[in-house]
Amino acid sequence: MSEPIAFPSTTANFSLPLLFLGQAQKEPFINHALSLVDALLAGVVTSSLAIPPSDPPEGHSYRILAGANNEWAGHDDEIALWIGGAWEFVTPSIGLSVFDQAEGIQLRYDGSWQSAIEPSTPTGGSTIDTEARAAISELIDALRAAHLV
């Protein structure tokens, strides 16, 4: 007979709590994990702040800016989730994307949070191609409409 699989106490990507064999009162662990999954699957943060809001709504999440204070001190670049009347912190993994609702921009984590920089429309030059300039302007407008820049 093979040995049972030994699971760690948390998941690898977001440190979601895992049940252990014979665990009593599983409900808090399951509810905690489901609350984290619910907040992270949305892929949205309410805003990016350095100081926690005084009365956050249940389930809202925030991207923590550098130099954070109060309960967020030492959690720069993490995602803070208000769950069950307390802050939960998630360390982002490379490739995590979130939409910042307050700023209206898409952010991607690659060791630090990055957003796309809006390209400038072409100006000047010795040869002017109006069709190409119009196409580039349309692409920039499409990026803007998709909140990618």
mmCIF file of C-alpha atoms in Angstrom, residues 68-147:
data_model
loop_
_atom_site.group_PDB
_atom_site.id
_atom_site.type_symbol
_atom_site.label_atom_id
_atom_site.label_comp_id
_atom_site.label_asym_id
_atom_site.label_seq_id
_atom_site.Cartn_x
_atom_site.Cartn_y
_atom_site.Cartn_z
ATOM 1 C CA ALA A 68 2.924 52.041 3.733
ATOM 2 C CA ASN A 69 1.906 52.972 7.277
ATOM 3 C CA ASN A 70 -0.230 51.715 10.148
ATOM 4 C CA GLU A 71 -1.436 48.105 9.754
ATOM 5 C CA TRP A 72 0.093 47.983 6.277
ATOM 6 C CA ALA A 73 3.662 48.817 7.356
ATOM 7 C CA GLY A 74 6.090 46.257 5.933
ATOM 8 C CA HIS A 75 3.640 45.039 3.281
ATOM 9 C CA ASP A 76 4.728 47.216 0.327
ATOM 10 C CA ASP A 77 3.558 45.917 -3.088
ATOM 11 C CA GLU A 78 1.267 43.310 -1.511
ATOM 12 C CA ILE A 79 -2.490 43.051 -1.951
ATOM 13 C CA ALA A 80 -4.449 43.830 1.224
ATOM 14 C CA LEU A 81 -7.869 42.201 1.581
ATOM 15 C CA TRP A 82 -10.429 43.218 4.201
ATOM 16 C CA ILE A 83 -11.976 39.901 5.276
ATOM 17 C CA GLY A 84 -13.937 39.210 8.431
ATOM 18 C CA GLY A 85 -12.993 42.522 10.038
ATOM 19 C CA ALA A 86 -9.235 42.070 9.594
ATOM 20 C CA TRP A 87 -6.550 42.652 6.976
ATOM 21 C CA GLU A 88 -5.220 39.676 5.037
ATOM 22 C CA PHE A 89 -2.105 40.150 2.922
ATOM 23 C CA VAL A 90 -1.242 38.352 -0.297
ATOM 24 C CA THR A 91 2.230 38.542 -1.783
ATOM 25 C CA PRO A 92 1.859 38.852 -5.560
ATOM 26 C CA SER A 93 3.516 36.300 -7.800
ATOM 27 C CA ILE A 94 5.208 37.193 -11.085
ATOM 28 C CA GLY A 95 2.567 37.690 -13.772
ATOM 29 C CA LEU A 96 -0.333 38.606 -11.458
ATOM 30 C CA SER A 97 -2.562 41.209 -13.106
ATOM 31 C CA VAL A 98 -5.112 43.424 -11.386
ATOM 32 C CA PHE A 99 -7.335 46.275 -12.468
ATOM 33 C CA ASP A 100 -7.120 49.373 -10.252
ATOM 34 C CA GLN A 101 -10.689 50.705 -10.203
ATOM 35 C CA ALA A 102 -9.787 54.139 -8.814
ATOM 36 C CA GLU A 103 -7.133 54.821 -11.462
ATOM 37 C CA GLY A 104 -8.858 52.893 -14.256
ATOM 38 C CA ILE A 105 -5.641 51.093 -15.231
ATOM 39 C CA GLN A 106 -4.454 47.516 -15.602
ATOM 40 C CA LEU A 107 -1.396 46.635 -13.500
ATOM 41 C CA ARG A 108 0.944 43.656 -13.842
ATOM 42 C CA TYR A 109 3.406 42.383 -11.255
ATOM 43 C CA ASP A 110 6.910 41.609 -12.509
ATOM 44 C CA GLY A 111 8.925 42.060 -9.318
ATOM 45 C CA SER A 112 7.191 45.443 -8.983
ATOM 46 C CA TRP A 113 3.852 46.741 -10.215
ATOM 47 C CA GLN A 114 3.920 48.036 -13.785
ATOM 48 C CA SER A 115 1.369 49.655 -16.042
ATOM 49 C CA ALA A 116 1.667 50.243 -19.754
ATOM 50 C CA ILE A 117 2.852 53.675 -20.802
ATOM 51 C CA GLU A 118 0.676 55.398 -23.351
ATOM 52 C CA PRO A 119 2.585 55.840 -26.611
ATOM 53 C CA SER A 120 2.606 59.299 -28.134
ATOM 54 C CA THR A 121 0.978 59.997 -31.414
ATOM 55 C CA PRO A 122 3.440 60.669 -34.213
ATOM 56 C CA THR A 123 4.299 64.279 -35.019
ATOM 57 C CA GLY A 124 6.820 65.987 -37.268
ATOM 58 C CA GLY A 125 9.104 64.117 -39.619
ATOM 59 C CA SER A 126 10.135 64.745 -43.202
ATOM 60 C CA THR A 127 7.670 62.263 -44.733
ATOM 61 C CA ILE A 128 4.161 62.328 -43.311
ATOM 62 C CA ASP A 129 1.907 59.328 -43.903
ATOM 63 C CA THR A 130 -1.557 60.424 -42.773
ATOM 64 C CA GLU A 131 -3.037 56.913 -43.066
ATOM 65 C CA ALA A 132 -0.328 55.428 -40.858
ATOM 66 C CA ARG A 133 -0.753 58.237 -38.323
ATOM 67 C CA ALA A 134 -4.512 57.682 -38.273
ATOM 68 C CA ALA A 135 -4.002 53.939 -37.717
ATOM 69 C CA ILE A 136 -1.549 54.576 -34.862
ATOM 70 C CA SER A 137 -3.986 57.035 -33.273
ATOM 71 C CA GLU A 138 -6.758 54.431 -33.510
ATOM 72 C CA LEU A 139 -4.524 51.837 -31.834
ATOM 73 C CA ILE A 140 -3.741 54.253 -29.006
ATOM 74 C CA ASP A 141 -7.476 54.998 -28.613
ATOM 75 C CA ALA A 142 -8.215 51.251 -28.463
ATOM 76 C CA LEU A 143 -5.537 50.736 -25.782
ATOM 77 C CA ARG A 144 -6.996 53.656 -23.827
ATOM 78 C CA ALA A 145 -10.558 52.265 -24.143
ATOM 79 C CA ALA A 146 -9.347 48.868 -22.859
ATOM 80 C CA HIS A 147 -7.702 50.627 -19.867
#
